[in-house]
């Protein structure tokens, strides 16, 4: 379990991904939250309160073993991944809103993810000799999530041309490194993954579909524009499975804890792609009916 791939490779891969996110962010992406408060507040309430509650209900319904139950709750507490920006772009969502939500979610998750994980560990009690994410380990979450993002934002501020030139290479490098690292981690734990795949496939599929649906229909109920609702759907429906895997394996030292995120991370791409076709913005109808909000130049991802 404690191979270089999991102890070094996974945090490095996530660090590069979060650094790449920082290269695409400006302070304006956080300020935009004030300009679209309704869409942001609804998305955050769904992400931080509604989805963990739904996931808890699913865990009880599917009667998962304690270790996998905590893994699912950790996945539910993870913020939206940067992949959400790509899906939102493909299906004509408000990418600028995606970037703002990812930025805000990443900051809030430093607090909420350890809290939800600890509550799940206290309830399901999967470890006999471990209390969960204590303050020292919560600081590791902070270092893993926010420091690379902050560094990327500093680089963009000081050397904007360099940041723009490095944006695409960093994205490509992060994808390559992530594929190599996860492939190695999966190979080294193949038997364990296969043994639990059938048990986890159903709940991760149901959770992903519900996440995408909640992310889309909750804003629509409150009369948020369709493009913003599409952005919210992918931001809430595409969780940062990599972050959950890194915390499970590198911070808490449990491969089994990372299995729900690993299974979800494979299946969500196909589910989100299919869901995108159902809710995509059609230029000849909805786009004509709803004016497009202004997007800053930072929303080019």
PDB file of N, CA, C and O in Angstrom, residues 6-50:
ATOM      1  N   UNK A   6       1.570   5.875  -4.329  1.00  0.00           N
ATOM      2  CA  UNK A   6       0.512   6.424  -3.489  1.00  0.00           C
ATOM      3  C   UNK A   6       1.031   7.488  -2.530  1.00  0.00           C
ATOM      4  O   UNK A   6       0.340   8.474  -2.273  1.00  0.00           O
ATOM      5  N   UNK A   7       2.228   7.319  -1.996  1.00  0.00           N
ATOM      6  CA  UNK A   7       2.738   8.261  -1.003  1.00  0.00           C
ATOM      7  C   UNK A   7       3.338   9.508  -1.626  1.00  0.00           C
ATOM      8  O   UNK A   7       3.331  10.578  -1.018  1.00  0.00           O
ATOM      9  N   UNK A   8       3.855   9.398  -2.847  1.00  0.00           N
ATOM     10  CA  UNK A   8       4.487  10.539  -3.511  1.00  0.00           C
ATOM     11  C   UNK A   8       3.771  10.899  -4.808  1.00  0.00           C
ATOM     12  O   UNK A   8       3.434  12.056  -5.047  1.00  0.00           O
ATOM     13  N   UNK A   9       3.519   9.884  -5.637  1.00  0.00           N
ATOM     14  CA  UNK A   9       2.975  10.137  -6.964  1.00  0.00           C
ATOM     15  C   UNK A   9       1.616  10.801  -6.955  1.00  0.00           C
ATOM     16  O   UNK A   9       1.387  11.789  -7.666  1.00  0.00           O
ATOM     17  N   UNK A  10       0.677  10.279  -6.143  1.00  0.00           N
ATOM     18  CA  UNK A  10      -0.671  10.845  -6.125  1.00  0.00           C
ATOM     19  C   UNK A  10      -0.711  12.293  -5.632  1.00  0.00           C
ATOM     20  O   UNK A  10      -1.332  13.143  -6.270  1.00  0.00           O
ATOM     21  N   UNK A  11      -0.057  12.633  -4.504  1.00  0.00           N
ATOM     22  CA  UNK A  11      -0.054  14.039  -4.088  1.00  0.00           C
ATOM     23  C   UNK A  11       0.605  14.959  -5.118  1.00  0.00           C
ATOM     24  O   UNK A  11       0.139  16.088  -5.318  1.00  0.00           O
ATOM     25  N   UNK A  12       1.680  14.491  -5.751  1.00  0.00           N
ATOM     26  CA  UNK A  12       2.336  15.303  -6.785  1.00  0.00           C
ATOM     27  C   UNK A  12       1.397  15.533  -7.961  1.00  0.00           C
ATOM     28  O   UNK A  12       1.283  16.655  -8.479  1.00  0.00           O
ATOM     29  N   UNK A  13       0.709  14.477  -8.392  1.00  0.00           N
ATOM     30  CA  UNK A  13      -0.236  14.600  -9.510  1.00  0.00           C
ATOM     31  C   UNK A  13      -1.346  15.590  -9.169  1.00  0.00           C
ATOM     32  O   UNK A  13      -1.686  16.459  -9.980  1.00  0.00           O
ATOM     33  N   UNK A  14      -1.909  15.474  -7.963  1.00  0.00           N
ATOM     34  CA  UNK A  14      -2.967  16.395  -7.564  1.00  0.00           C
ATOM     35  C   UNK A  14      -2.423  17.819  -7.436  1.00  0.00           C
ATOM     36  O   UNK A  14      -3.095  18.783  -7.816  1.00  0.00           O
ATOM     37  N   UNK A  15      -1.198  17.947  -6.917  1.00  0.00           N
ATOM     38  CA  UNK A  15      -0.584  19.266  -6.790  1.00  0.00           C
ATOM     39  C   UNK A  15      -0.437  19.956  -8.140  1.00  0.00           C
ATOM     40  O   UNK A  15      -0.698  21.158  -8.273  1.00  0.00           O
ATOM     41  N   UNK A  16      -0.038  19.201  -9.158  1.00  0.00           N
ATOM     42  CA  UNK A  16       0.103  19.771 -10.500  1.00  0.00           C
ATOM     43  C   UNK A  16      -1.259  20.191 -11.046  1.00  0.00           C
ATOM     44  O   UNK A  16      -1.408  21.251 -11.674  1.00  0.00           O
ATOM     45  N   UNK A  17      -2.283  19.358 -10.798  1.00  0.00           N
ATOM     46  CA  UNK A  17      -3.636  19.694 -11.250  1.00  0.00           C
ATOM     47  C   UNK A  17      -4.116  20.983 -10.577  1.00  0.00           C
ATOM     48  O   UNK A  17      -4.658  21.887 -11.234  1.00  0.00           O
ATOM     49  N   UNK A  18      -3.930  21.092  -9.272  1.00  0.00           N
ATOM     50  CA  UNK A  18      -4.378  22.282  -8.551  1.00  0.00           C
ATOM     51  C   UNK A  18      -3.544  23.505  -8.933  1.00  0.00           C
ATOM     52  O   UNK A  18      -4.056  24.632  -8.978  1.00  0.00           O
ATOM     53  N   UNK A  19      -2.261  23.317  -9.239  1.00  0.00           N
ATOM     54  CA  UNK A  19      -1.433  24.416  -9.723  1.00  0.00           C
ATOM     55  C   UNK A  19      -1.964  24.916 -11.066  1.00  0.00           C
ATOM     56  O   UNK A  19      -2.026  26.126 -11.320  1.00  0.00           O
ATOM     57  N   UNK A  20      -2.345  23.965 -11.938  1.00  0.00           N
ATOM     58  CA  UNK A  20      -2.936  24.336 -13.218  1.00  0.00           C
ATOM     59  C   UNK A  20      -4.227  25.123 -13.034  1.00  0.00           C
ATOM     60  O   UNK A  20      -4.505  26.064 -13.781  1.00  0.00           O
ATOM     61  N   UNK A  21      -5.037  24.738 -12.024  1.00  0.00           N
ATOM     62  CA  UNK A  21      -6.245  25.494 -11.723  1.00  0.00           C
ATOM     63  C   UNK A  21      -5.886  26.916 -11.309  1.00  0.00           C
ATOM     64  O   UNK A  21      -6.517  27.881 -11.760  1.00  0.00           O
ATOM     65  N   UNK A  22      -4.855  27.045 -10.490  1.00  0.00           N
ATOM     66  CA  UNK A  22      -4.424  28.371 -10.051  1.00  0.00           C
ATOM     67  C   UNK A  22      -3.986  29.257 -11.203  1.00  0.00           C
ATOM     68  O   UNK A  22      -4.221  30.474 -11.195  1.00  0.00           O
ATOM     69  N   UNK A  23      -3.360  28.664 -12.222  1.00  0.00           N
ATOM     70  CA  UNK A  23      -2.929  29.431 -13.390  1.00  0.00           C
ATOM     71  C   UNK A  23      -4.113  30.025 -14.151  1.00  0.00           C
ATOM     72  O   UNK A  23      -3.945  30.999 -14.908  1.00  0.00           O
ATOM     73  N   UNK A  24      -5.296  29.440 -13.982  1.00  0.00           N
ATOM     74  CA  UNK A  24      -6.481  29.918 -14.702  1.00  0.00           C
ATOM     75  C   UNK A  24      -7.340  30.853 -13.855  1.00  0.00           C
ATOM     76  O   UNK A  24      -8.356  31.359 -14.329  1.00  0.00           O
ATOM     77  N   UNK A  25      -6.940  31.106 -12.593  1.00  0.00           N
ATOM     78  CA  UNK A  25      -7.756  31.906 -11.688  1.00  0.00           C
ATOM     79  C   UNK A  25      -7.206  33.312 -11.490  1.00  0.00           C
ATOM     80  O   UNK A  25      -5.998  33.534 -11.553  1.00  0.00           O
ATOM     81  N   UNK A  26      -8.121  34.243 -11.258  1.00  0.00           N
ATOM     82  CA  UNK A  26      -7.774  35.605 -10.859  1.00  0.00           C
ATOM     83  C   UNK A  26      -8.677  35.979  -9.680  1.00  0.00           C
ATOM     84  O   UNK A  26      -9.694  35.314  -9.436  1.00  0.00           O
ATOM     85  N   UNK A  27      -8.332  37.034  -8.954  1.00  0.00           N
ATOM     86  CA  UNK A  27      -9.237  37.480  -7.881  1.00  0.00           C
ATOM     87  C   UNK A  27     -10.651  37.769  -8.384  1.00  0.00           C
ATOM     88  O   UNK A  27     -11.623  37.638  -7.636  1.00  0.00           O
ATOM     89  N   UNK A  28     -10.778  38.123  -9.659  1.00  0.00           N
ATOM     90  CA  UNK A  28     -12.095  38.392 -10.231  1.00  0.00           C
ATOM     91  C   UNK A  28     -12.998  37.179 -10.240  1.00  0.00           C
ATOM     92  O   UNK A  28     -14.232  37.308 -10.216  1.00  0.00           O
ATOM     93  N   UNK A  29     -12.390  35.995 -10.276  1.00  0.00           N
ATOM     94  CA  UNK A  29     -13.203  34.772 -10.255  1.00  0.00           C
ATOM     95  C   UNK A  29     -13.907  34.590  -8.913  1.00  0.00           C
ATOM     96  O   UNK A  29     -14.987  34.006  -8.840  1.00  0.00           O
ATOM     97  N   UNK A  30     -13.286  35.089  -7.850  1.00  0.00           N
ATOM     98  CA  UNK A  30     -13.935  35.064  -6.537  1.00  0.00           C
ATOM     99  C   UNK A  30     -14.927  36.217  -6.415  1.00  0.00           C
ATOM    100  O   UNK A  30     -15.996  36.057  -5.833  1.00  0.00           O
ATOM    101  N   UNK A  31     -14.589  37.361  -7.002  1.00  0.00           N
ATOM    102  CA  UNK A  31     -15.476  38.523  -6.945  1.00  0.00           C
ATOM    103  C   UNK A  31     -16.764  38.273  -7.726  1.00  0.00           C
ATOM    104  O   UNK A  31     -17.818  38.831  -7.401  1.00  0.00           O
ATOM    105  N   UNK A  32     -16.695  37.423  -8.751  1.00  0.00           N
ATOM    106  CA  UNK A  32     -17.864  37.141  -9.569  1.00  0.00           C
ATOM    107  C   UNK A  32     -18.981  36.493  -8.753  1.00  0.00           C
ATOM    108  O   UNK A  32     -20.166  36.542  -9.132  1.00  0.00           O
ATOM    109  N   UNK A  33     -18.609  35.886  -7.641  1.00  0.00           N
ATOM    110  CA  UNK A  33     -19.602  35.263  -6.771  1.00  0.00           C
ATOM    111  C   UNK A  33     -20.643  36.289  -6.324  1.00  0.00           C
ATOM    112  O   UNK A  33     -21.836  35.990  -6.206  1.00  0.00           O
ATOM    113  N   UNK A  34     -20.201  37.525  -6.080  1.00  0.00           N
ATOM    114  CA  UNK A  34     -21.107  38.585  -5.637  1.00  0.00           C
ATOM    115  C   UNK A  34     -22.069  38.971  -6.756  1.00  0.00           C
ATOM    116  O   UNK A  34     -23.205  39.361  -6.506  1.00  0.00           O
ATOM    117  N   UNK A  35     -21.626  38.842  -8.007  1.00  0.00           N
ATOM    118  CA  UNK A  35     -22.451  39.246  -9.146  1.00  0.00           C
ATOM    119  C   UNK A  35     -23.524  38.208  -9.483  1.00  0.00           C
ATOM    120  O   UNK A  35     -24.531  38.537 -10.098  1.00  0.00           O
ATOM    121  N   UNK A  36     -23.286  36.953  -9.134  1.00  0.00           N
ATOM    122  CA  UNK A  36     -24.272  35.903  -9.394  1.00  0.00           C
ATOM    123  C   UNK A  36     -24.583  35.151  -8.093  1.00  0.00           C
ATOM    124  O   UNK A  36     -24.376  33.945  -8.003  1.00  0.00           O
ATOM    125  N   UNK A  37     -25.071  35.870  -7.084  1.00  0.00           N
ATOM    126  CA  UNK A  37     -25.217  35.246  -5.758  1.00  0.00           C
ATOM    127  C   UNK A  37     -26.209  34.094  -5.740  1.00  0.00           C
ATOM    128  O   UNK A  37     -25.979  33.098  -5.055  1.00  0.00           O
ATOM    129  N   UNK A  38     -27.338  34.211  -6.469  1.00  0.00           N
ATOM    130  CA  UNK A  38     -28.350  33.172  -6.408  1.00  0.00           C
ATOM    131  C   UNK A  38     -27.796  31.838  -6.907  1.00  0.00           C
ATOM    132  O   UNK A  38     -27.927  30.806  -6.232  1.00  0.00           O
ATOM    133  N   UNK A  39     -27.169  31.842  -8.076  1.00  0.00           N
ATOM    134  CA  UNK A  39     -26.635  30.608  -8.656  1.00  0.00           C
ATOM    135  C   UNK A  39     -25.559  30.001  -7.764  1.00  0.00           C
ATOM    136  O   UNK A  39     -25.515  28.782  -7.563  1.00  0.00           O
ATOM    137  N   UNK A  40     -24.703  30.845  -7.209  1.00  0.00           N
ATOM    138  CA  UNK A  40     -23.599  30.364  -6.374  1.00  0.00           C
ATOM    139  C   UNK A  40     -24.120  29.797  -5.053  1.00  0.00           C
ATOM    140  O   UNK A  40     -23.711  28.709  -4.628  1.00  0.00           O
ATOM    141  N   UNK A  41     -25.029  30.513  -4.409  1.00  0.00           N
ATOM    142  CA  UNK A  41     -25.548  30.060  -3.113  1.00  0.00           C
ATOM    143  C   UNK A  41     -26.286  28.726  -3.249  1.00  0.00           C
ATOM    144  O   UNK A  41     -26.106  27.809  -2.453  1.00  0.00           O
ATOM    145  N   UNK A  42     -27.121  28.612  -4.279  1.00  0.00           N
ATOM    146  CA  UNK A  42     -27.867  27.362  -4.498  1.00  0.00           C
ATOM    147  C   UNK A  42     -26.910  26.210  -4.745  1.00  0.00           C
ATOM    148  O   UNK A  42     -27.058  25.116  -4.180  1.00  0.00           O
ATOM    149  N   UNK A  43     -25.906  26.428  -5.599  1.00  0.00           N
ATOM    150  CA  UNK A  43     -24.935  25.373  -5.910  1.00  0.00           C
ATOM    151  C   UNK A  43     -24.164  24.951  -4.660  1.00  0.00           C
ATOM    152  O   UNK A  43     -23.949  23.753  -4.418  1.00  0.00           O
ATOM    153  N   UNK A  44     -23.758  25.920  -3.841  1.00  0.00           N
ATOM    154  CA  UNK A  44     -22.991  25.608  -2.638  1.00  0.00           C
ATOM    155  C   UNK A  44     -23.843  24.861  -1.614  1.00  0.00           C
ATOM    156  O   UNK A  44     -23.359  23.932  -0.953  1.00  0.00           O
ATOM    157  N   UNK A  45     -25.109  25.250  -1.467  1.00  0.00           N
ATOM    158  CA  UNK A  45     -25.988  24.543  -0.532  1.00  0.00           C
ATOM    159  C   UNK A  45     -26.191  23.094  -0.967  1.00  0.00           C
ATOM    160  O   UNK A  45     -26.199  22.183  -0.136  1.00  0.00           O
ATOM    161  N   UNK A  46     -26.340  22.899  -2.282  1.00  0.00           N
ATOM    162  CA  UNK A  46     -26.473  21.527  -2.791  1.00  0.00           C
ATOM    163  C   UNK A  46     -25.207  20.733  -2.533  1.00  0.00           C
ATOM    164  O   UNK A  46     -25.257  19.571  -2.099  1.00  0.00           O
ATOM    165  N   UNK A  47     -24.055  21.361  -2.793  1.00  0.00           N
ATOM    166  CA  UNK A  47     -22.767  20.683  -2.668  1.00  0.00           C
ATOM    167  C   UNK A  47     -22.429  20.356  -1.218  1.00  0.00           C
ATOM    168  O   UNK A  47     -21.961  19.251  -0.914  1.00  0.00           O
ATOM    169  N   UNK A  48     -22.671  21.299  -0.329  1.00  0.00           N
ATOM    170  CA  UNK A  48     -22.182  21.170   1.041  1.00  0.00           C
ATOM    171  C   UNK A  48     -23.167  20.488   1.990  1.00  0.00           C
ATOM    172  O   UNK A  48     -22.750  19.881   2.978  1.00  0.00           O
ATOM    173  N   UNK A  49     -24.467  20.585   1.709  1.00  0.00           N
ATOM    174  CA  UNK A  49     -25.470  20.063   2.633  1.00  0.00           C
ATOM    175  C   UNK A  49     -26.306  18.949   2.014  1.00  0.00           C
ATOM    176  O   UNK A  49     -26.404  17.835   2.551  1.00  0.00           O
ATOM    177  N   UNK A  50     -26.916  19.230   0.862  1.00  0.00           N
ATOM    178  CA  UNK A  50     -27.861  18.288   0.277  1.00  0.00           C
ATOM    179  C   UNK A  50     -27.195  16.999  -0.182  1.00  0.00           C
ATOM    180  O   UNK A  50     -27.679  15.895   0.127  1.00  0.00           O
TER     181      UNK A  50
END
